[in-house]
Amino acid sequence: MEATAKAHTNIALIKYWGKRNEELFLPMNSNLSITLDQFYTITSVQFCECLTADKFYLNDTLATEDETKKISEFLDLIRNLSGVKKYAVVDSTNKVPTAAGFASSASGFAALAAAATKALGMDIDEPTLSTIARRGSGSACRSIYGGYVEWKKGQLPDGTDSHAEQILPEEKWDLSILSVLLEPKQKKILSREGMKRSVETSPFYQGWLDTVDEDLEVAKQAINQRNFEMLGDVLERNAMKMHATTLGANPPFMYWQSATFDVMEKVQELRESGIHAYFTIDAGPNVKVLCQPKDEEYVREALMSVTSVQDVFTCHPGPGISYLPQTKRKTCC
Ligand code: 2P0
C-alpha cells in the first residue's frame, strides 16, 4: 500500500483569482497555466495498519502539527473515496524555491493526490485525479498535466466538472520562463486571503470577471497559433487586472514593492528595444518574465542588471504527473 509520485509546479498565464465555493475550491473563472520543468515535489505515501495517526515528513524533517493537519484532512478525502481507513506516512521533498514566489502547494498537493490514490490502488482517470488535487489547493489541479493547461471552472455544485485539461503538450512549444527573485520586504498576504478579500470587497472584481473569459480565449488562440506576441500581450494584461482588484479591496492591499516596478520597467525597456519579453506576477512581489528561448540569455542578463534583483531562475514547459519506483523513504513499521 505504497506509492511515489512526482509533480511539477505551474505558473498561471491567465490567473485563478477568486472562489465561488471555498470548501470545494471551485474557482470563479477558468484559467490557464504552464507546468514548469525545473521545480517539483516528490512524495511517497505508505498506508499501514500499525499507525495511529498520519505522519508527515517535509524535506526530511517531521512536520509541525499544523502542516500535518492539512495533509491529514486531505488524506481524509481520499480515505472517504476509497473506503480505506488506515493512516499513512507521507514523505515529501520539495524542489521548489519558495523564496522565488513559487508556491509549493500546487506541486505538493498534485504529488500527494497521485501517490495516495495510487498507494490505495484506486482506479481513477486524470480528470478525476485533478478534481482531487484541487481540494488541497486550487492550482494543484493544473499540475496533474504537463505543458499548457486549462482549468475549466465547471458548473456543477459538487465540483466534479471543475478540473484541468491539457491544451498543448510541453514539447510542442518551447518558451522560456524566467523567475526573478527579489528580496522580500513585507509580510505576505496569502493568496487565499487576498482573493477572498478581492471577491468580497473590490468594486474592480466585477471588471475582472467581465473580461477574464475573453483573455482566456485570446491566450488559447495564441497558443494554438504559437503566436508569442499575442500570448505575451494578454498574459501581461491579465496579471495587471488581477492586481488591480487588490487596489480596490477594503482594506486595499498590494503585492508589489518598489523592486517589482524596477523589473516591470526593465521588461518594458526590453520591449522598446525590440525584444519580446512579458511579465506576470502572482500573490507576491516577485516577477516572472516570459520570452522566446533565442532571447533567454540576453533577457536573463538584462534582468540580473537590475540592482534589486537577487537571482533569476530559468524554466521551460515541463511534464505532468509521473510515478517513481520505491526508493529508500521514511517507512512506518
Ligand atoms: C494562479 N494564484 O492562478 C493564482 C494567481 C495566485 C495568483 O493559484 O486557496 O495556492 O489554495 O486554492 O492555488 C495561488 O493560489 O490557492 C494561485 P488556494 P492557491 O496561480
CSV table of C-alpha atoms and ligand atoms in Angstrom, one decimal:
chain,number,residue,atom,x,y,z
A,1,MET,CA,0.0,0.0,0.0
A,2,GLU,CA,2.6,2.5,-1.0
A,3,ALA,CA,3.5,4.6,-4.0
A,4,THR,CA,5.7,7.6,-5.0
A,5,ALA,CA,4.7,10.4,-7.4
A,6,LYS,CA,6.4,13.4,-8.8
A,7,ALA,CA,4.5,16.6,-9.8
A,8,HIS,CA,5.9,19.8,-11.2
A,9,THR,CA,4.7,23.3,-10.2
A,10,ASN,CA,3.0,25.6,-12.6
A,11,ILE,CA,2.7,29.3,-13.4
A,12,ALA,CA,-0.6,30.9,-14.4
A,13,LEU,CA,-0.8,33.0,-17.6
A,14,ILE,CA,-4.5,33.6,-17.1
A,15,LYS,CA,-5.0,33.8,-13.3
A,16,TYR,CA,-7.2,31.8,-10.9
A,17,TRP,CA,-8.4,34.7,-8.8
A,18,GLY,CA,-11.5,34.1,-6.6
A,19,LYS,CA,-13.5,31.2,-5.4
A,20,ARG,CA,-17.2,30.6,-5.8
A,21,ASN,CA,-17.1,27.8,-3.2
A,22,GLU,CA,-14.3,27.9,-0.6
A,23,GLU,CA,-14.8,24.4,0.8
A,24,LEU,CA,-14.6,22.7,-2.6
A,25,PHE,CA,-12.0,25.1,-4.1
A,26,LEU,CA,-14.3,26.0,-7.0
A,27,PRO,CA,-13.0,29.0,-9.0
A,28,MET,CA,-14.9,32.0,-10.2
A,29,ASN,CA,-13.2,31.8,-13.5
A,30,SER,CA,-11.5,29.3,-15.8
A,31,ASN,CA,-7.7,29.9,-16.1
A,32,LEU,CA,-4.6,28.7,-17.8
A,33,SER,CA,-1.0,27.8,-16.8
A,34,ILE,CA,2.3,26.3,-17.9
A,35,THR,CA,3.8,23.4,-16.0
A,36,LEU,CA,7.5,24.1,-15.3
A,37,ASP,CA,10.3,21.7,-15.9
A,38,GLN,CA,12.7,22.7,-13.1
A,39,PHE,CA,10.5,22.9,-9.9
A,40,TYR,CA,8.8,19.8,-8.5
A,41,THR,CA,7.7,17.8,-5.5
A,42,ILE,CA,8.4,14.1,-4.9
A,43,THR,CA,6.0,12.4,-2.4
A,44,SER,CA,5.8,8.9,-1.1
A,45,VAL,CA,2.8,7.7,0.7
A,46,GLN,CA,2.5,4.4,2.7
A,47,PHE,CA,-0.7,3.4,4.3
A,48,CYS,CA,-0.2,1.0,7.2
A,49,GLU,CA,-2.3,-0.7,10.0
A,50,CYS,CA,0.4,0.0,12.5
A,51,LEU,CA,-0.2,3.7,12.5
A,52,THR,CA,-2.5,5.5,14.9
A,53,ALA,CA,-2.2,8.9,13.1
A,54,ASP,CA,-0.8,10.3,9.9
A,55,LYS,CA,2.9,11.2,9.9
A,56,PHE,CA,4.2,13.8,7.6
A,57,TYR,CA,7.9,14.4,6.8
A,58,LEU,CA,8.7,17.5,4.7
A,59,ASN,CA,12.2,17.7,3.3
A,60,ASP,CA,13.4,15.0,5.7
A,61,THR,CA,12.0,16.7,8.8
A,62,LEU,CA,8.9,15.7,10.8
A,63,ALA,CA,6.4,18.4,10.0
A,64,THR,CA,4.6,20.6,12.5
A,65,GLU,CA,1.1,19.8,13.8
A,66,ASP,CA,-0.4,22.5,11.6
A,67,GLU,CA,1.3,21.2,8.5
A,68,THR,CA,0.3,17.7,9.3
A,69,LYS,CA,-3.3,18.6,9.9
A,70,LYS,CA,-3.6,20.0,6.4
A,71,ILE,CA,-2.2,16.8,4.9
A,72,SER,CA,-4.4,14.6,7.2
A,73,GLU,CA,-7.6,16.5,6.1
A,74,PHE,CA,-6.6,16.0,2.5
A,75,LEU,CA,-6.0,12.3,3.1
A,76,ASP,CA,-9.4,12.1,4.8
A,77,LEU,CA,-11.0,13.0,1.4
A,78,ILE,CA,-9.1,10.1,-0.3
A,79,ARG,CA,-9.9,7.7,2.6
A,80,ASN,CA,-13.6,8.6,2.2
A,81,LEU,CA,-13.4,8.0,-1.5
A,82,SER,CA,-11.6,4.6,-1.2
A,83,GLY,CA,-13.3,3.3,1.9
A,84,VAL,CA,-9.8,2.5,3.4
A,85,LYS,CA,-9.4,3.8,6.9
A,86,LYS,CA,-5.7,3.3,7.5
A,87,TYR,CA,-3.3,6.1,8.4
A,88,ALA,CA,-0.3,7.0,6.3
A,89,VAL,CA,3.3,8.1,6.4
A,90,VAL,CA,3.9,10.8,3.9
A,91,ASP,CA,7.4,11.7,2.9
A,92,SER,CA,7.7,14.8,0.7
A,93,THR,CA,10.6,16.5,-0.8
A,94,ASN,CA,10.2,19.9,-2.4
A,95,LYS,CA,12.5,21.1,-5.2
A,96,VAL,CA,10.7,24.4,-5.3
A,97,PRO,CA,12.4,27.7,-4.5
A,98,THR,CA,9.6,29.1,-2.3
A,99,ALA,CA,11.6,32.3,-1.8
A,100,ALA,CA,11.2,33.0,-5.5
A,101,GLY,CA,7.5,33.3,-5.2
A,102,PHE,CA,6.7,29.8,-6.3
A,103,ALA,CA,4.1,28.2,-4.1
A,104,SER,CA,4.9,24.6,-3.4
A,105,SER,CA,1.2,23.9,-2.8
A,106,ALA,CA,0.5,23.2,-6.5
A,107,SER,CA,3.1,20.5,-6.9
A,108,GLY,CA,2.7,19.4,-3.3
A,109,PHE,CA,-1.0,18.5,-3.5
A,110,ALA,CA,-0.7,17.1,-7.0
A,111,ALA,CA,2.0,14.7,-5.9
A,112,LEU,CA,0.2,13.8,-2.8
A,113,ALA,CA,-3.1,13.1,-4.6
A,114,ALA,CA,-1.3,11.0,-7.1
A,115,ALA,CA,0.8,9.0,-4.6
A,116,ALA,CA,-2.1,8.4,-2.1
A,117,THR,CA,-4.6,7.3,-4.7
A,118,LYS,CA,-2.0,5.0,-6.3
A,119,ALA,CA,-1.0,3.6,-3.0
A,120,LEU,CA,-4.6,2.6,-2.3
A,121,GLY,CA,-4.9,1.0,-5.8
A,122,MET,CA,-7.7,3.4,-6.8
A,123,ASP,CA,-8.5,3.2,-10.5
A,124,ILE,CA,-9.1,6.8,-11.4
A,125,ASP,CA,-8.6,8.8,-14.6
A,126,GLU,CA,-6.6,12.0,-14.8
A,127,PRO,CA,-9.5,14.5,-14.7
A,128,THR,CA,-10.8,12.8,-11.5
A,129,LEU,CA,-7.2,13.0,-10.0
A,130,SER,CA,-7.3,16.7,-11.0
A,131,THR,CA,-10.5,17.3,-9.1
A,132,ILE,CA,-9.0,15.5,-6.0
A,133,ALA,CA,-5.8,17.6,-6.2
A,134,ARG,CA,-7.9,20.7,-6.4
A,135,ARG,CA,-9.3,20.1,-2.9
A,136,GLY,CA,-5.8,20.6,-1.5
A,137,SER,CA,-5.1,23.8,-3.3
A,138,GLY,CA,-6.8,25.1,-6.4
A,139,SER,CA,-3.7,25.5,-8.6
A,140,ALA,CA,-2.7,21.9,-7.8
A,141,CYS,CA,-5.4,20.6,-10.2
A,142,ARG,CA,-3.3,22.1,-13.1
A,143,SER,CA,-0.1,20.3,-12.1
A,144,ILE,CA,-1.5,16.9,-13.0
A,145,TYR,CA,-0.8,17.7,-16.6
A,146,GLY,CA,2.3,18.9,-18.4
A,147,GLY,CA,2.7,21.7,-20.9
A,148,TYR,CA,-0.1,24.2,-21.4
A,149,VAL,CA,-3.1,23.5,-19.2
A,150,GLU,CA,-6.5,25.0,-18.8
A,151,TRP,CA,-8.5,24.6,-15.5
A,152,LYS,CA,-12.1,24.6,-16.6
A,153,LYS,CA,-14.2,26.2,-13.8
A,154,GLY,CA,-17.1,23.8,-14.3
A,155,GLN,CA,-20.7,24.4,-13.3
A,156,LEU,CA,-21.9,21.6,-11.1
A,157,PRO,CA,-22.3,22.4,-7.4
A,158,ASP,CA,-20.3,19.3,-6.4
A,159,GLY,CA,-17.3,20.4,-8.4
A,160,THR,CA,-16.9,17.1,-10.3
A,161,ASP,CA,-16.6,19.1,-13.6
A,162,SER,CA,-14.1,21.6,-12.3
A,163,HIS,CA,-10.7,20.1,-13.4
A,164,ALA,CA,-7.8,20.8,-15.6
A,165,GLU,CA,-7.0,19.5,-19.0
A,166,GLN,CA,-4.0,19.8,-21.3
A,167,ILE,CA,-4.3,22.1,-24.2
A,168,LEU,CA,-0.8,21.6,-25.6
A,169,PRO,CA,1.9,19.1,-24.6
A,170,GLU,CA,5.2,20.6,-23.3
A,171,GLU,CA,7.3,19.5,-26.3
A,172,LYS,CA,5.0,21.3,-28.8
A,173,TRP,CA,6.1,24.8,-28.0
A,174,ASP,CA,9.2,25.8,-26.1
A,175,LEU,CA,9.2,29.1,-24.2
A,176,SER,CA,11.5,30.5,-21.5
A,177,ILE,CA,10.0,31.4,-18.1
A,178,LEU,CA,12.5,33.4,-16.1
A,179,SER,CA,11.6,33.8,-12.4
A,180,VAL,CA,13.1,36.9,-10.9
A,181,LEU,CA,14.0,36.7,-7.2
A,182,LEU,CA,13.8,39.9,-5.2
A,183,GLU,CA,14.5,40.5,-1.6
A,184,PRO,CA,11.2,40.1,0.2
A,185,LYS,CA,10.4,43.2,2.3
A,186,GLN,CA,6.9,42.8,3.6
A,187,LYS,CA,4.7,40.3,5.2
A,188,LYS,CA,2.8,38.2,2.7
A,189,ILE,CA,-1.0,38.3,2.3
A,190,LEU,CA,-1.7,34.8,1.4
A,191,SER,CA,-3.3,34.3,-2.0
A,192,ARG,CA,-6.2,32.5,-0.3
A,193,GLU,CA,-7.0,35.6,1.8
A,194,GLY,CA,-6.2,38.1,-0.9
A,195,MET,CA,-8.6,36.5,-3.4
A,196,LYS,CA,-11.3,36.3,-0.8
A,197,ARG,CA,-11.0,40.0,0.1
A,198,SER,CA,-11.0,41.0,-3.6
A,199,VAL,CA,-14.1,39.0,-4.3
A,200,GLU,CA,-16.0,40.3,-1.3
A,201,THR,CA,-14.9,44.0,-1.3
A,202,SER,CA,-13.3,45.2,-4.5
A,203,PRO,CA,-15.5,47.1,-7.0
A,204,PHE,CA,-13.0,46.1,-9.6
A,205,TYR,CA,-13.6,42.4,-9.2
A,206,GLN,CA,-16.6,42.6,-11.5
A,207,GLY,CA,-14.4,44.1,-14.1
A,208,TRP,CA,-12.1,41.1,-13.7
A,209,LEU,CA,-15.0,38.7,-14.2
A,210,ASP,CA,-16.3,40.6,-17.2
A,211,THR,CA,-13.1,40.3,-19.1
A,212,VAL,CA,-11.2,37.2,-18.0
A,213,ASP,CA,-13.0,34.7,-20.3
A,214,GLU,CA,-12.1,36.8,-23.3
A,215,ASP,CA,-8.4,36.9,-22.1
A,216,LEU,CA,-8.5,33.1,-21.8
A,217,GLU,CA,-9.9,32.7,-25.3
A,218,VAL,CA,-7.2,35.0,-26.7
A,219,ALA,CA,-4.5,33.1,-24.8
A,220,LYS,CA,-5.7,29.8,-26.1
A,221,GLN,CA,-5.8,31.1,-29.7
A,222,ALA,CA,-2.3,32.4,-29.3
A,223,ILE,CA,-1.0,29.1,-28.0
A,224,ASN,CA,-2.8,27.3,-30.8
A,225,GLN,CA,-1.1,29.6,-33.4
A,226,ARG,CA,2.2,29.6,-31.4
A,227,ASN,CA,1.9,33.4,-31.5
A,228,PHE,CA,4.2,34.6,-28.8
A,229,GLU,CA,3.4,38.3,-29.0
A,230,MET,CA,-0.3,37.7,-28.8
A,231,LEU,CA,0.2,35.4,-25.8
A,232,GLY,CA,2.6,37.9,-24.1
A,233,ASP,CA,0.2,40.8,-24.5
A,234,VAL,CA,-2.7,39.0,-23.0
A,235,LEU,CA,-0.8,37.4,-20.1
A,236,GLU,CA,0.6,40.7,-19.0
A,237,ARG,CA,-2.7,42.5,-19.3
A,238,ASN,CA,-4.4,39.7,-17.3
A,239,ALA,CA,-1.9,39.9,-14.5
A,240,MET,CA,-2.3,43.7,-14.2
A,241,LYS,CA,-6.1,43.3,-14.0
A,242,MET,CA,-5.8,40.7,-11.2
A,243,HIS,CA,-3.6,43.1,-9.2
A,244,ALA,CA,-5.9,46.0,-9.9
A,245,THR,CA,-8.6,44.1,-7.9
A,246,THR,CA,-6.4,44.2,-4.9
A,247,LEU,CA,-6.1,48.0,-5.0
A,248,GLY,CA,-9.9,48.4,-4.9
A,249,ALA,CA,-10.3,46.0,-2.0
A,250,ASN,CA,-11.3,47.1,1.5
A,251,PRO,CA,-8.8,47.3,3.1
A,252,PRO,CA,-6.7,47.8,0.0
A,253,PHE,CA,-3.5,45.8,-0.4
A,254,MET,CA,-0.8,45.4,-3.0
A,255,TYR,CA,1.6,42.6,-3.6
A,256,TRP,CA,4.2,44.8,-5.4
A,257,GLN,CA,7.2,46.5,-3.8
A,258,SER,CA,9.5,49.1,-5.4
A,259,ALA,CA,11.8,46.4,-6.8
A,260,THR,CA,8.8,44.9,-8.6
A,261,PHE,CA,8.3,48.1,-10.5
A,262,ASP,CA,12.1,48.1,-11.4
A,263,VAL,CA,11.7,44.7,-13.1
A,264,MET,CA,8.5,45.7,-14.8
A,265,GLU,CA,10.2,48.8,-16.2
A,266,LYS,CA,13.2,46.7,-17.4
A,267,VAL,CA,10.8,44.4,-19.3
A,268,GLN,CA,9.1,47.4,-20.9
A,269,GLU,CA,12.6,48.7,-21.9
A,270,LEU,CA,13.5,45.3,-23.4
A,271,ARG,CA,10.3,45.5,-25.5
A,272,GLU,CA,11.1,49.0,-26.6
A,273,SER,CA,14.5,47.7,-27.8
A,274,GLY,CA,12.7,45.1,-29.9
A,275,ILE,CA,13.0,42.0,-27.6
A,276,HIS,CA,9.7,40.3,-26.9
A,277,ALA,CA,9.5,39.8,-23.2
A,278,TYR,CA,6.4,40.0,-21.0
A,279,PHE,CA,5.9,39.8,-17.2
A,280,THR,CA,3.4,38.2,-14.9
A,281,ILE,CA,3.1,38.5,-11.1
A,282,ASP,CA,1.4,36.2,-8.6
A,283,ALA,CA,0.4,36.8,-5.0
A,284,GLY,CA,3.8,38.3,-4.0
A,285,PRO,CA,6.4,40.8,-5.2
A,286,ASN,CA,8.5,38.5,-7.5
A,287,VAL,CA,8.1,38.8,-11.2
A,288,LYS,CA,8.2,36.0,-13.8
A,289,VAL,CA,9.3,37.0,-17.3
A,290,LEU,CA,8.4,35.1,-20.4
A,291,CYS,CA,10.4,35.3,-23.6
A,292,GLN,CA,11.4,33.1,-26.5
A,293,PRO,CA,14.3,30.7,-26.0
A,294,LYS,CA,16.5,32.5,-28.5
A,295,ASP,CA,16.4,35.7,-26.3
A,296,GLU,CA,16.7,33.8,-23.0
A,297,GLU,CA,20.3,34.6,-22.2
A,298,TYR,CA,20.0,38.3,-23.2
A,299,VAL,CA,16.9,38.8,-21.1
A,300,ARG,CA,18.4,37.0,-18.2
A,301,GLU,CA,21.4,39.3,-18.2
A,302,ALA,CA,19.2,42.4,-18.5
A,303,LEU,CA,17.2,41.2,-15.5
A,304,MET,CA,20.3,40.5,-13.5
A,305,SER,CA,21.5,44.0,-14.1
A,306,VAL,CA,18.6,45.4,-12.1
A,307,THR,CA,20.0,46.4,-8.7
A,308,SER,CA,17.4,44.8,-6.5
A,309,VAL,CA,17.4,41.5,-8.4
A,310,GLN,CA,19.0,38.7,-6.4
A,311,ASP,CA,18.8,35.9,-8.8
A,312,VAL,CA,17.0,34.7,-11.9
A,313,PHE,CA,15.8,31.0,-12.4
A,314,THR,CA,15.1,29.8,-15.9
A,315,CYS,CA,12.4,27.2,-16.7
A,316,HIS,CA,10.8,25.7,-19.7
A,317,PRO,CA,7.5,23.9,-20.1
A,318,GLY,CA,7.6,20.6,-18.1
A,319,PRO,CA,5.8,17.3,-17.7
A,320,GLY,CA,2.7,16.2,-15.8
A,321,ILE,CA,2.5,13.6,-13.0
A,322,SER,CA,4.8,10.6,-13.1
A,323,TYR,CA,5.1,7.7,-10.7
A,324,LEU,CA,8.5,6.6,-9.5
A,325,PRO,CA,9.8,3.3,-8.2
A,326,GLN,CA,10.0,3.0,-4.4
A,327,THR,CA,13.3,4.4,-3.2
A,328,LYS,CA,14.5,4.4,0.3
A,329,ARG,CA,12.0,6.7,2.0
A,330,LYS,CA,10.6,7.1,5.5
A,331,THR,CA,8.6,4.0,6.5
A,332,CYS,CA,6.1,3.2,9.2
A,333,CYS,CA,7.0,-0.1,10.9
B,1,2P0,C1,-2.8,31.2,-10.0
B,1,2P0,N1,-2.7,32.0,-7.7
B,1,2P0,O1,-3.7,31.1,-10.9
B,1,2P0,C2,-3.2,32.3,-9.0
B,1,2P0,C3,-2.7,33.6,-9.3
B,1,2P0,C4,-2.1,33.2,-7.1
B,1,2P0,C5,-2.3,34.3,-8.0
B,1,2P0,O2,-3.4,29.9,-7.6
B,1,2P0,O3,-6.6,29.0,-2.0
B,1,2P0,O4,-2.4,28.4,-3.6
B,1,2P0,O5,-5.0,27.0,-2.2
B,1,2P0,O6,-6.8,27.4,-3.9
B,1,2P0,O7,-3.9,27.6,-5.5
B,1,2P0,C6,-2.4,30.6,-5.7
B,1,2P0,O8,-3.5,30.1,-5.1
B,1,2P0,O9,-4.9,29.0,-3.7
B,1,2P0,C7,-2.8,30.8,-7.1
B,1,2P0,P1,-5.9,28.0,-2.9
B,1,2P0,P2,-3.6,28.6,-4.5
B,1,2P0,O10,-1.8,30.6,-10.0
